[in-house]
Amino acid sequence: MFRFVDYRPSMYRMKTNFPFLIFTFFISFSFAQRPVKQNTSEIYESVQKLNFLGSVLYVAAHPDDENTRLISYFSNHVKARTAYLSMTRGDGGQNLIGPEIRESLGIIRTQELLGARRVDGGEQFFTRANDFGYSKHPDETLVIWNKEEVLKDVVSRIRKFKPDVIINRFDHRTPGRTHGHHTSSAMLSMEAFDLANDSNYKTHKGSTDLWQPSRLFFNTHWFFYGSREQFEKSDKSNLLSFDTGVYYPLKGLSNNEVAAIASSQHLCQGFGRLTQRGTEKEYVELLKGELPKNKANIFSGIDTSWKRLKGGAAIGDILEEIEANFNFTNPAVHIPKLAEAYQLILKLENQHWKAIKAKELLAIIESCAGLYLEASAGDPKITGNEKIDVSIEALNRSRANIILKSIKLSSKKTKTTKGIVLENNVKITMKDSLFLPLRELQYTTPYWLEHKGTLGMYKVAKKELIGIPETPRGITVDFNLEVNNIPITITKPVVHRYSKPDKGELYKPLEIVPEVSVRTDAKIVISKPQEPIEVKVTVKSYKDDVDGYLTFDLPEGWNARPHIQDVHLSKKGEEKTVTFLINSTNDDTVVNMVKPKFVMTNRSYDQEIVEINYDHIPSQTVLLPSEVKVVRLDIKKRGEQIGYIQGAGDKIPESLRQIGYQVTELKGDEISMSNLQKYDAIVLGLRTYNIDDNAKFYQDELHKYVESGGTLLVQYNTSRRQKVAQVAPYPLKLSRDRVTDENAKVTILDKNHEVMNFPNKITEKDFEGWVQERGLYFPSEWSQEFTPLLAMNDKGESVKKGSLLIAKHGKGTFIYTGLSFFRELPAGVPGAYRLFANLLSVGVKNKSHSPKK
């Protein structure tokens, strides 16, 4: 039997390189969950934004597609309400900081986008579209996404956000010339621009709250014209331009510096970059609506003052005077007038702007008063029928007249009356408790992952959640105040505040979790037919005194020994691991799913609680099905010892251990000829030559290892930002060629080649059941030393032969492959395992050296 090392998302931590001193308002780094504490410059900027009633919606396809220069420019220079609508959460990409892929990667990228928005001042929205991987044409994209449903999401978001201006990142007129998701995002935006004001068009909620944006633009660039020279000569009468290099004295940063810091939040995509300064032009091309008469102002002809609203003029008079005479040394002097304006805002008929501006104004009042309002739970997790303590703190650091009238936890039906005058800098502390009835629990988990979706769409049962970036926090506390005799309510999520000696003060959100988590030691087990499978199941308790038993939901013909096992957990946080032997009398099925279940009185649990922890994003708690994919394979292999050099991070080492290899993950100082000799093969992880600065020092040692009789397998790299002169010992030109259809026909070019016959016979059947894609970044040219082994292509494209290349080098073998083994092996694709085993077995029977054990 072969075992598999833990397939759960890793808890690696990342360090950030940006100096903290310039980020008093950029809270998205290693202290991502600390409460916002604005200084007076930031309060003043908030007042400026409060006095601007215009909005911009930027539309594209993925995390990192957004133009942070424009988002920051409109948010920080123009002061407009600005948002980015990303069609997807980036689930189909690669991960440069850890092993998470697919749904877990989408969670990370969602949080990185929110981090970018905290920096550039924008808001973030999504559709239900799932990033299923690279798509070469919008026709394919829109079928897999379910165009009509994603279009509803876009229309619904426009109706809710009510943008005056929409800007597309991509050109709807160029299908097939870029990623199909890119073009699709623009095409959907074009349709939605008109449908948003069509009373006959119903979104998922049947909303008739119509809205007509004034203008739609395409964020063009000289690149789309072929060259800078072509662009300079082009007709620009339909274009607007902006200098996004403006400097913000209140921040001590230019707009381009802010934008670079924002885009650097996309760490899992390797987007950390240098900041930029100086003049830089951005261009937008009008697609729909009337061209602004003043081309320097994208809002020209649109009233963006308080006069835009019935009853707004009086509010504008108050707030514009505050802006004109803002007191930077004592902003609390403005609280009486701010409270007066708040009262007037609550009387507005326009519900859209009333909600937005009331929320903005409350935050300004809170900051001007130096109000510190916090509810901190004694534990970061709570479950049903459990009581935990909550410490509540209220502090007024101004001389404003503020009374704490009452507090109310969202978990309670009644509020607690206080009537406490919050005197200047006198801290008020209180104790309360949380108790959640088991029947009312709404667990903390990304809402779009609660139900199984399709390849291209997430399923969201609660329609009101569609489009928002994350699940709303389940437990909050209302601080009901009187400010200058005017009632206001400030709501805060309950958090867990704690400290570590090496970190200082830290915050975590309070998570609502099941009573127990059920975790298997493997998510995939590769086993030989008729061989019993050993599965270890760990039960973790999230409350005291848990009693129950473990069993399995098994396919027909399967059995577990023992059938059940009793488990008692006396303390919260306690874990117990038990072992089952699972077998099947039916070996006709290659792939099966077995699912552990913990049964208690009147209820059972079959989910695992996964935590994703990186320093640059808030910690994430995810509930995932606890299940084991059993793949019955009789894989033959040669050799035992494999050296693996990680690149961007993947799970291939764990997968190779599944089929009996002893895998050692090597670091730079371990990659020497004397050390490499003990390995039967060396494998380079994803994009190693793109991201490992040490690669240029150890590559020669790898090639010497091959010359002496070893096998070196290099997985895909990109042609940009290589750390080595070339990726192979012979000429080989990388390209962007890829085959995105996972079902594309694969032709074996040389059926007599060793790789196709030893030790496993490889046929076209081994390419069935692949996931997401065949491969990516194939070489397009190579020297005569290389032999191509496979041919494949997407529909309507020329045949690609660069997915798997092999060459003799000295006594050994060099292999380069763009096949997506990093997806196929963790997914348990049988043919991918068989082929990879053959690649590692090349030449082993003929090697002149004997690997050391």
Coordinates of C-alpha atoms in Angstrom, one line a residue, residues 349-782:
E349 CA -35.2 60.1 -0.1
N350 CA -32.4 58.6 -2.2
Q351 CA -31.9 55.3 -0.4
H352 CA -28.7 54.4 -2.4
W353 CA -26.7 57.5 -1.5
K354 CA -28.2 57.7 2.0
A355 CA -26.8 54.3 2.9
I356 CA -23.4 55.0 1.4
K357 CA -22.9 58.5 2.9
A358 CA -24.4 57.7 6.3
K359 CA -21.8 54.9 6.6
E360 CA -19.0 57.1 5.5
L361 CA -20.1 59.9 7.9
L362 CA -20.3 57.6 10.9
A363 CA -16.7 56.4 10.3
I364 CA -15.6 60.1 10.1
I365 CA -17.3 60.9 13.4
E366 CA -15.7 57.8 15.0
S367 CA -12.3 58.9 13.8
C368 CA -12.7 62.6 14.8
A369 CA -13.6 61.5 18.3
G370 CA -10.8 59.1 18.5
L371 CA -13.4 56.5 19.5
Y372 CA -12.1 53.1 20.2
L373 CA -14.9 50.5 20.3
E374 CA -14.0 46.8 20.5
A375 CA -15.5 43.5 21.4
S376 CA -12.9 40.8 21.9
A377 CA -13.8 37.1 22.5
G378 CA -11.7 35.0 24.7
D379 CA -11.3 32.4 22.0
P380 CA -11.0 32.7 18.2
K381 CA -13.6 30.0 17.6
I382 CA -17.1 29.3 18.9
T383 CA -19.5 26.5 18.3
G384 CA -23.1 25.6 19.2
N385 CA -24.2 25.4 22.8
E386 CA -20.9 26.8 23.9
K387 CA -20.5 29.9 26.1
I388 CA -17.4 32.2 25.7
D389 CA -16.5 35.5 27.4
V390 CA -16.4 38.7 25.5
S391 CA -14.5 41.8 26.7
I392 CA -16.0 45.1 25.5
E393 CA -14.0 48.3 25.5
A394 CA -15.3 51.9 24.8
L395 CA -13.0 54.9 24.8
N396 CA -13.7 58.5 23.7
R397 CA -10.4 60.3 23.1
S398 CA -11.9 63.7 22.6
R399 CA -14.0 66.3 24.5
A400 CA -17.0 65.6 22.3
N401 CA -20.3 64.9 24.1
I402 CA -20.8 61.2 23.7
I403 CA -22.9 58.8 25.7
L404 CA -22.9 55.0 25.4
K405 CA -26.6 54.3 25.7
S406 CA -26.5 50.6 25.2
I407 CA -24.8 47.6 23.6
K408 CA -26.3 44.7 21.8
L409 CA -24.6 41.5 20.6
S410 CA -26.1 40.2 17.4
S411 CA -26.5 36.7 19.1
K412 CA -28.9 38.2 21.7
K413 CA -32.5 39.4 21.3
T414 CA -32.2 42.2 23.8
K415 CA -29.8 45.0 24.3
T416 CA -27.9 45.9 27.5
T417 CA -28.7 49.4 28.7
K418 CA -25.7 51.4 30.0
G419 CA -26.2 55.2 29.8
I420 CA -22.5 55.8 30.4
V421 CA -21.0 59.2 29.6
L422 CA -17.8 58.6 27.7
E423 CA -15.5 61.2 29.3
N424 CA -12.3 62.2 27.6
N425 CA -9.7 59.4 27.6
V426 CA -11.5 57.4 30.3
K427 CA -11.7 53.8 29.2
I428 CA -14.9 51.9 29.9
T429 CA -14.6 48.1 30.0
M430 CA -17.4 45.6 30.4
K431 CA -17.8 41.8 30.3
D432 CA -20.5 39.9 28.4
S433 CA -20.8 36.4 27.1
L434 CA -21.7 34.7 23.8
F435 CA -24.0 31.6 23.6
L436 CA -25.1 30.3 20.2
P437 CA -27.9 27.8 20.1
L438 CA -26.9 24.8 18.0
R439 CA -29.9 25.0 15.7
E440 CA -29.1 28.6 14.7
L441 CA -25.5 28.2 13.6
Q442 CA -24.2 29.7 10.4
Y443 CA -20.7 28.4 10.1
T444 CA -17.8 30.6 9.0
T445 CA -16.8 29.5 5.5
P446 CA -16.6 31.2 2.1
Y447 CA -20.2 31.4 1.0
W448 CA -19.5 30.4 -2.6
L449 CA -18.0 27.1 -1.5
E450 CA -20.9 25.9 0.6
H451 CA -22.5 24.0 -2.3
K452 CA -21.0 22.0 -5.1
G453 CA -20.9 24.1 -8.3
T454 CA -20.0 23.3 -11.9
L455 CA -16.7 23.6 -13.8
G456 CA -17.5 27.2 -14.6
M457 CA -19.9 28.4 -12.0
Y458 CA -20.2 28.6 -8.2
K459 CA -23.5 27.8 -6.7
V460 CA -24.8 30.4 -4.2
A461 CA -28.0 29.5 -2.4
K462 CA -28.4 32.9 -0.7
K463 CA -28.9 35.2 -3.7
E464 CA -28.3 38.4 -1.6
L465 CA -24.7 37.3 -1.1
I466 CA -23.9 37.1 -4.8
G467 CA -21.1 39.4 -5.8
I468 CA -19.8 40.5 -2.3
P469 CA -16.2 39.6 -1.7
E470 CA -16.5 37.5 1.5
T471 CA -19.0 36.0 3.9
P472 CA -20.3 38.6 6.3
R473 CA -19.1 38.1 9.9
G474 CA -21.6 36.1 11.9
I475 CA -21.3 37.9 15.2
T476 CA -21.2 41.6 15.7
V477 CA -21.9 44.1 18.5
D478 CA -23.9 47.4 18.1
F479 CA -22.6 50.3 20.1
N480 CA -25.6 52.6 20.5
L481 CA -24.4 56.1 21.2
E482 CA -25.6 59.6 21.5
V483 CA -23.3 62.2 19.9
N484 CA -24.4 65.7 20.7
N485 CA -27.9 64.3 21.6
I486 CA -28.1 62.6 18.2
P487 CA -28.5 58.8 18.2
I488 CA -26.0 56.9 16.2
T489 CA -25.1 53.2 16.0
I490 CA -21.6 51.9 15.2
T491 CA -21.4 48.2 14.6
K492 CA -18.2 46.2 15.1
P493 CA -17.4 42.5 14.4
V494 CA -16.5 40.5 17.4
V495 CA -12.8 39.7 17.1
H496 CA -10.1 37.8 19.1
R497 CA -7.3 40.0 20.2
Y498 CA -4.2 38.4 21.6
S499 CA -0.4 38.7 21.5
K500 CA 2.7 36.7 20.8
P501 CA 6.2 37.4 22.1
D502 CA 7.7 37.5 18.7
K503 CA 4.7 39.2 17.0
G504 CA 3.2 41.6 19.5
E505 CA -0.5 42.4 19.3
L506 CA -2.5 40.4 16.8
Y507 CA -6.1 40.1 15.8
K508 CA -8.2 37.2 14.4
P509 CA -11.8 37.2 13.4
L510 CA -14.2 35.2 15.6
E511 CA -15.1 32.1 13.6
I512 CA -18.3 30.0 14.1
V513 CA -17.3 26.3 13.6
P514 CA -18.9 22.9 14.0
E515 CA -18.4 21.0 17.2
V516 CA -15.8 18.7 15.6
S517 CA -13.6 18.6 12.5
V518 CA -13.0 15.3 10.8
R519 CA -9.7 15.1 9.0
T520 CA -8.1 12.2 7.1
D521 CA -4.3 11.9 6.8
A522 CA -4.7 11.6 3.0
K523 CA -7.0 13.1 0.4
I524 CA -5.8 10.7 -2.2
V525 CA -4.6 7.1 -1.8
I526 CA -3.0 5.2 -4.6
S527 CA -3.2 1.5 -3.9
K528 CA -2.8 -1.8 -5.7
P529 CA -6.0 -3.7 -6.6
Q530 CA -7.2 -5.9 -3.7
E531 CA -4.9 -4.3 -1.3
P532 CA -6.4 -3.0 2.0
I533 CA -6.1 0.7 2.5
E534 CA -5.1 2.1 5.8
V535 CA -6.8 5.4 6.5
K536 CA -6.1 7.5 9.6
V537 CA -8.9 9.8 10.7
T538 CA -8.3 12.6 13.2
V539 CA -11.2 14.1 15.1
K540 CA -10.7 17.5 16.7
S541 CA -13.0 19.0 19.2
Y542 CA -14.1 22.6 19.3
K543 CA -15.9 22.3 22.6
D544 CA -15.5 20.4 25.9
D545 CA -16.8 17.0 26.5
V546 CA -17.6 15.5 23.0
D547 CA -18.8 11.9 22.7
G548 CA -19.5 10.0 19.5
Y549 CA -18.2 7.4 17.1
L550 CA -16.4 7.4 13.8
T551 CA -17.6 5.4 10.8
F552 CA -17.4 5.6 7.0
D553 CA -19.8 6.2 4.2
L554 CA -18.6 3.6 1.6
P555 CA -19.5 2.7 -1.9
E556 CA -21.3 -0.6 -2.5
G557 CA -19.0 -3.5 -2.2
W558 CA -16.6 -1.7 0.3
N559 CA -16.1 -2.5 4.0
A560 CA -14.2 -0.9 6.9
R561 CA -12.5 -2.7 9.8
P562 CA -13.6 -1.9 12.4
H563 CA -17.0 -0.7 11.3
I564 CA -17.2 2.0 14.0
Q565 CA -14.8 3.3 16.6
D566 CA -15.9 5.2 19.7
V567 CA -14.2 8.6 20.4
H568 CA -14.3 10.8 23.5
L569 CA -12.7 14.2 23.6
S570 CA -12.8 15.9 27.0
K571 CA -11.2 19.3 26.2
K572 CA -11.7 21.9 23.5
G573 CA -8.9 21.7 21.0
E574 CA -8.2 18.0 21.8
E575 CA -7.5 15.6 18.9
K576 CA -7.6 11.9 18.6
T577 CA -6.5 9.8 15.6
V578 CA -7.9 6.3 14.8
T579 CA -7.0 3.9 12.1
F580 CA -9.3 2.0 9.7
L581 CA -8.5 -0.7 7.2
I582 CA -10.7 -0.2 4.1
N583 CA -11.1 -2.7 1.3
S584 CA -13.3 -3.6 -1.6
T585 CA -14.4 -6.8 -3.2
N586 CA -15.1 -5.0 -6.4
D587 CA -11.9 -4.0 -8.2
D588 CA -13.5 -3.1 -11.5
T589 CA -13.7 0.6 -10.5
V590 CA -10.4 2.4 -10.6
V591 CA -11.5 5.5 -8.7
N592 CA -13.8 5.6 -5.6
M593 CA -14.6 8.1 -2.8
V594 CA -14.7 7.0 0.8
K595 CA -16.0 9.5 3.5
P596 CA -15.5 9.4 7.2
K597 CA -18.3 10.6 9.5
F598 CA -18.4 11.4 13.2
V599 CA -21.8 10.6 14.7
M600 CA -23.1 12.2 17.9
T601 CA -26.6 12.0 19.4
N602 CA -29.1 13.4 16.8
R603 CA -26.3 14.9 14.6
S604 CA -23.2 14.0 12.6
Y605 CA -20.3 15.8 11.1
D606 CA -18.4 15.0 7.9
Q607 CA -16.4 18.2 7.2
E608 CA -12.8 19.2 7.8
I609 CA -11.9 22.7 9.2
V610 CA -9.0 24.1 7.1
E611 CA -7.1 27.2 8.1
I612 CA -5.2 29.2 5.5
N613 CA -2.6 31.4 7.2
Y614 CA -0.3 33.9 5.5
D615 CA 0.9 37.1 7.1
H616 CA -0.2 39.4 4.3
I617 CA -3.9 38.4 4.4
P618 CA -6.4 37.7 7.3
S619 CA -6.5 34.1 8.4
Q620 CA -9.2 32.1 6.6
T621 CA -11.3 29.3 7.9
V622 CA -12.8 27.0 5.3
L623 CA -15.1 24.0 5.7
L624 CA -14.4 21.3 3.2
P625 CA -15.8 17.8 2.7
S626 CA -13.7 15.2 4.5
E627 CA -13.2 12.4 1.9
V628 CA -10.5 10.2 0.5
K629 CA -10.2 9.5 -3.2
V630 CA -9.0 5.9 -3.7
V631 CA -7.2 5.2 -7.0
R632 CA -6.6 1.5 -7.7
L633 CA -3.4 1.3 -9.7
D634 CA -0.7 -1.3 -10.3
I635 CA 2.1 1.1 -11.1
K636 CA 5.5 -0.3 -12.0
K637 CA 8.6 1.8 -11.5
R638 CA 12.4 1.7 -11.4
G639 CA 14.6 3.5 -8.9
E640 CA 13.8 4.6 -5.4
Q641 CA 15.5 7.8 -4.6
I642 CA 14.2 11.1 -6.1
G643 CA 15.6 14.6 -5.4
Y644 CA 13.0 17.4 -5.8
I645 CA 13.8 21.1 -6.1
Q646 CA 10.8 23.1 -5.4
G647 CA 9.9 26.1 -7.5
A648 CA 6.6 27.9 -7.2
G649 CA 5.3 25.2 -4.8
D650 CA 3.3 22.1 -5.7
K651 CA 2.2 18.7 -4.2
I652 CA 4.2 16.5 -6.6
P653 CA 6.6 15.3 -3.9
E654 CA 3.7 14.0 -1.8
S655 CA 2.2 12.4 -4.9
L656 CA 5.4 10.6 -5.7
R657 CA 5.6 9.2 -2.2
Q658 CA 2.2 7.7 -2.8
I659 CA 3.7 5.3 -5.4
G660 CA 6.6 4.3 -3.2
Y661 CA 9.3 6.8 -4.0
Q662 CA 11.6 8.2 -1.4
V663 CA 11.5 11.9 -2.2
T664 CA 14.0 14.4 -0.7
E665 CA 13.3 18.1 -1.2
L666 CA 16.6 19.8 -1.9
K667 CA 17.8 23.3 -1.2
G668 CA 20.4 25.3 -3.0
D669 CA 23.4 24.3 -0.9
E670 CA 22.5 20.6 -1.2
I671 CA 22.6 20.6 -5.0
S672 CA 26.1 19.5 -5.7
M673 CA 27.5 16.7 -7.8
S674 CA 28.6 14.7 -4.8
N675 CA 25.2 14.9 -3.3
L676 CA 23.2 14.4 -6.4
Q677 CA 24.8 11.0 -7.3
K678 CA 22.7 9.2 -4.8
Y679 CA 19.4 10.0 -6.6
D680 CA 17.9 8.0 -9.4
A681 CA 16.3 11.2 -10.8
I682 CA 16.1 14.9 -10.1
V683 CA 12.9 16.8 -10.6
L684 CA 12.5 20.6 -10.9
G685 CA 9.3 22.0 -9.6
L686 CA 7.1 24.6 -11.4
R687 CA 8.9 27.6 -12.7
T688 CA 12.1 26.9 -10.7
Y689 CA 14.2 28.7 -13.3
N690 CA 11.8 31.7 -13.1
I691 CA 11.8 32.3 -9.3
D692 CA 14.9 30.7 -7.7
D693 CA 17.8 33.2 -7.7
N694 CA 20.2 30.3 -6.8
A695 CA 19.3 28.4 -10.0
K696 CA 22.2 30.1 -12.0
F697 CA 24.6 28.7 -9.4
Y698 CA 23.4 25.0 -9.3
Q699 CA 22.3 24.5 -12.9
D700 CA 25.8 23.4 -14.0
E701 CA 25.8 20.8 -11.2
L702 CA 22.5 19.4 -12.5
H703 CA 23.8 19.1 -16.0
K704 CA 26.9 17.4 -14.8
Y705 CA 24.7 15.0 -12.9
V706 CA 22.9 14.2 -16.2
E707 CA 26.2 13.7 -18.1
S708 CA 27.3 11.2 -15.5
G709 CA 24.2 9.1 -16.1
G710 CA 21.4 10.7 -14.1
T711 CA 17.9 11.7 -15.2
L712 CA 16.8 15.4 -14.9
L713 CA 13.1 16.3 -15.4
V714 CA 12.4 20.0 -15.7
Q715 CA 8.8 21.1 -15.4
Y716 CA 7.4 24.1 -17.1
N717 CA 8.9 27.6 -17.0
T718 CA 7.9 30.8 -18.7
S719 CA 10.2 32.7 -21.1
R720 CA 10.1 35.9 -19.0
R721 CA 12.3 36.6 -16.0
Q722 CA 14.5 33.6 -16.2
K723 CA 17.3 33.2 -13.7
V724 CA 19.4 31.1 -16.1
A725 CA 20.6 31.7 -19.6
Q726 CA 18.6 28.7 -20.9
V727 CA 16.5 26.0 -19.4
A728 CA 18.2 23.0 -21.1
P729 CA 21.7 21.9 -22.0
Y730 CA 20.7 22.3 -25.7
P731 CA 18.9 25.1 -27.5
L732 CA 15.2 25.2 -26.6
K733 CA 12.8 28.1 -27.1
L734 CA 9.9 28.5 -24.7
S735 CA 6.6 29.9 -25.9
R736 CA 3.1 30.6 -24.7
D737 CA 1.8 27.5 -26.5
R738 CA -0.7 25.6 -24.4
V739 CA -3.5 23.1 -24.8
T740 CA -6.4 24.1 -22.6
D741 CA -8.9 21.4 -23.4
E742 CA -8.2 18.6 -20.9
N743 CA -9.9 16.2 -23.3
A744 CA -7.9 17.2 -26.4
K745 CA -6.7 14.2 -28.4
V746 CA -3.2 13.1 -27.6
T747 CA -1.1 11.3 -30.2
I748 CA 2.0 9.3 -29.2
L749 CA 4.6 10.2 -31.8
D750 CA 7.0 7.3 -31.1
K751 CA 5.1 4.3 -29.7
N752 CA 8.4 2.3 -29.5
H753 CA 10.2 4.9 -27.3
E754 CA 11.4 3.7 -23.9
V755 CA 9.2 6.3 -22.1
M756 CA 6.1 4.8 -23.7
N757 CA 6.9 1.2 -22.8
F758 CA 9.0 1.0 -19.7
P759 CA 8.1 0.1 -17.1
N760 CA 4.4 0.8 -17.9
K761 CA 2.9 0.6 -21.3
I762 CA 1.5 4.0 -22.2
T763 CA -1.4 4.4 -24.6
E764 CA -3.8 7.1 -25.6
K765 CA -6.1 5.8 -22.8
D766 CA -3.7 7.2 -20.2
F767 CA -4.7 10.7 -21.2
E768 CA -8.3 10.2 -20.2
G769 CA -9.7 11.9 -17.1
W770 CA -7.2 14.7 -17.0
V771 CA -8.3 17.9 -15.3
Q772 CA -8.3 21.6 -16.3
E773 CA -5.8 21.4 -19.1
R774 CA -3.2 19.3 -20.9
G775 CA -0.3 21.6 -20.4
L776 CA 1.1 25.1 -20.8
Y777 CA 4.1 27.1 -21.9
F778 CA 5.3 24.4 -24.3
P779 CA 8.6 25.0 -26.2
S780 CA 8.0 26.0 -29.8
E781 CA 11.5 25.3 -31.1
W782 CA 14.2 22.9 -30.0

